[in-house]
């Protein structure tokens, strides 16, 4: 059995992290939520009122950001730490969700995040989810999954997740946020969200978590 890189890309709130996390646990791999990095960077910018269109200020802010991604293989839980503070719940809040895609479109931010992500994947044996993991971060990954799901189902998933993680959610805000992020993520100049040519598509609108895992596990076993 060899260690491979598995990428899981797709639209917002398709359940990418849930699947990637379960897959990593099953294979004894490391799970990395790349979206959490963009969210933590965004939180830093919001907290410090960084003018993201001022190049000098942006570079200085990025130099002051230290991110650590903590993954517990036993429980499958993950936490991102921003400058030593666990911000896993904070980064799921609406203020971050509404700003993150603008931040993630910036070249300097992407260079910063992609470099970290590539380092994390050096020893393989990872499942990383995001938007550009199969196209830009690991174009040679052995297995690339591209996830889609019906928009109404995605809205419900995000609404439930938000309520559970932050204690509050508003349905119209969630709908607007998902539509905006999908638009910004697919139309940005650098590394837009798109399906890699060699990716396999998983539409999980009608699939529960166990069914999704069984399908992707089979794909993974064919590569391992
Ligand atoms: O995955 P999640 O929804 O938490 O990602 C938050 C945002 O981070 C996305 O809407 C997207 O703008 C950005 N992102 C990205 N590239 C990735 C992962 C996330 O641009 N690889």
Short mmCIF file of N, CA, C and O and ligand atoms in Angstrom, two decimals, residues 34-35 38-39 92 100-101 104 110 130-133 158 181 185 188, ligand 1:
data_model
loop_
_atom_site.label_atom_id
_atom_site.label_comp_id
_atom_site.label_asym_id
_atom_site.label_seq_id
_atom_site.Cartn_x
_atom_site.Cartn_y
_atom_site.Cartn_z
N UNK A 34 -8.30 23.27 3.54
CA UNK A 34 -7.60 24.47 3.05
C UNK A 34 -8.47 25.72 3.18
O UNK A 34 -7.97 26.82 3.32
N UNK A 35 -9.79 25.54 3.16
CA UNK A 35 -10.68 26.69 3.32
C UNK A 35 -10.50 27.35 4.67
O UNK A 35 -10.63 28.58 4.80
N UNK A 38 -7.84 30.07 4.46
CA UNK A 38 -8.30 31.35 3.89
C UNK A 38 -9.22 32.07 4.88
O UNK A 38 -9.21 33.29 4.97
N UNK A 39 -10.00 31.29 5.60
CA UNK A 39 -10.89 31.90 6.59
C UNK A 39 -10.10 32.54 7.74
O UNK A 39 -10.41 33.64 8.20
N UNK A 92 -16.07 30.38 11.20
CA UNK A 92 -17.30 29.91 10.52
C UNK A 92 -18.38 30.97 10.54
O UNK A 92 -19.45 30.78 9.96
N UNK A 100 -14.44 36.24 2.91
CA UNK A 100 -13.33 35.33 2.57
C UNK A 100 -13.05 35.21 1.06
O UNK A 100 -11.88 35.16 0.66
N UNK A 101 -14.05 35.20 0.22
CA UNK A 101 -13.78 34.98 -1.20
C UNK A 101 -13.07 36.16 -1.86
O UNK A 101 -12.33 35.99 -2.82
N UNK A 104 -9.53 35.60 -0.72
CA UNK A 104 -8.93 34.43 -1.38
C UNK A 104 -8.63 34.68 -2.86
O UNK A 104 -7.93 33.89 -3.49
N UNK A 110 -3.00 33.92 -1.97
CA UNK A 110 -2.96 32.56 -2.52
C UNK A 110 -1.54 32.01 -2.49
O UNK A 110 -1.32 30.84 -2.15
N UNK A 130 -10.77 21.76 -0.89
CA UNK A 130 -10.72 23.20 -1.19
C UNK A 130 -11.37 23.52 -2.52
O UNK A 130 -12.43 22.96 -2.87
N UNK A 131 -10.75 24.45 -3.26
CA UNK A 131 -11.29 24.86 -4.55
C UNK A 131 -10.30 24.62 -5.69
O UNK A 131 -10.70 24.41 -6.82
N UNK A 132 -9.01 24.70 -5.36
CA UNK A 132 -7.98 24.62 -6.42
C UNK A 132 -6.93 23.57 -6.08
O UNK A 132 -5.82 23.62 -6.57
N UNK A 133 -7.29 22.62 -5.25
CA UNK A 133 -6.27 21.67 -4.77
C UNK A 133 -5.84 20.73 -5.90
O UNK A 133 -4.65 20.50 -6.10
N UNK A 158 -25.26 24.14 5.02
CA UNK A 158 -24.51 25.26 5.61
C UNK A 158 -25.30 25.88 6.76
O UNK A 158 -24.74 26.26 7.78
N UNK A 181 -20.25 33.50 -2.99
CA UNK A 181 -18.94 32.81 -2.96
C UNK A 181 -18.74 31.95 -4.21
O UNK A 181 -17.66 31.95 -4.79
N UNK A 185 -15.66 32.64 -6.52
CA UNK A 185 -14.68 31.55 -6.61
C UNK A 185 -14.52 31.01 -8.03
O UNK A 185 -13.43 30.58 -8.41
N UNK A 188 -12.84 34.29 -10.41
CA UNK A 188 -11.61 35.03 -10.09
C UNK A 188 -10.52 34.68 -11.11
O UNK A 188 -10.56 33.62 -11.74
O1 LIG B 1 -14.14 25.52 2.10
P1 LIG B 1 -14.69 26.81 2.68
O2 LIG B 1 -16.10 27.07 2.26
O3 LIG B 1 -14.49 26.92 4.15
O4 LIG B 1 -13.78 27.94 2.01
C1 LIG B 1 -13.96 29.29 2.28
C2 LIG B 1 -13.53 30.13 1.09
O5 LIG B 1 -12.11 30.05 0.95
C3 LIG B 1 -14.09 29.72 -0.28
O6 LIG B 1 -15.36 30.27 -0.56
C4 LIG B 1 -13.03 30.25 -1.22
O7 LIG B 1 -13.24 31.63 -1.48
C5 LIG B 1 -11.74 30.12 -0.42
N1 LIG B 1 -10.96 28.95 -0.78
C6 LIG B 1 -10.14 29.04 -1.88
N2 LIG B 1 -9.32 28.01 -2.20
C7 LIG B 1 -9.30 26.89 -1.46
C8 LIG B 1 -10.15 26.77 -0.34
C9 LIG B 1 -11.00 27.81 -0.03
O8 LIG B 1 -10.15 30.04 -2.58
N3 LIG B 1 -8.45 25.91 -1.79
#
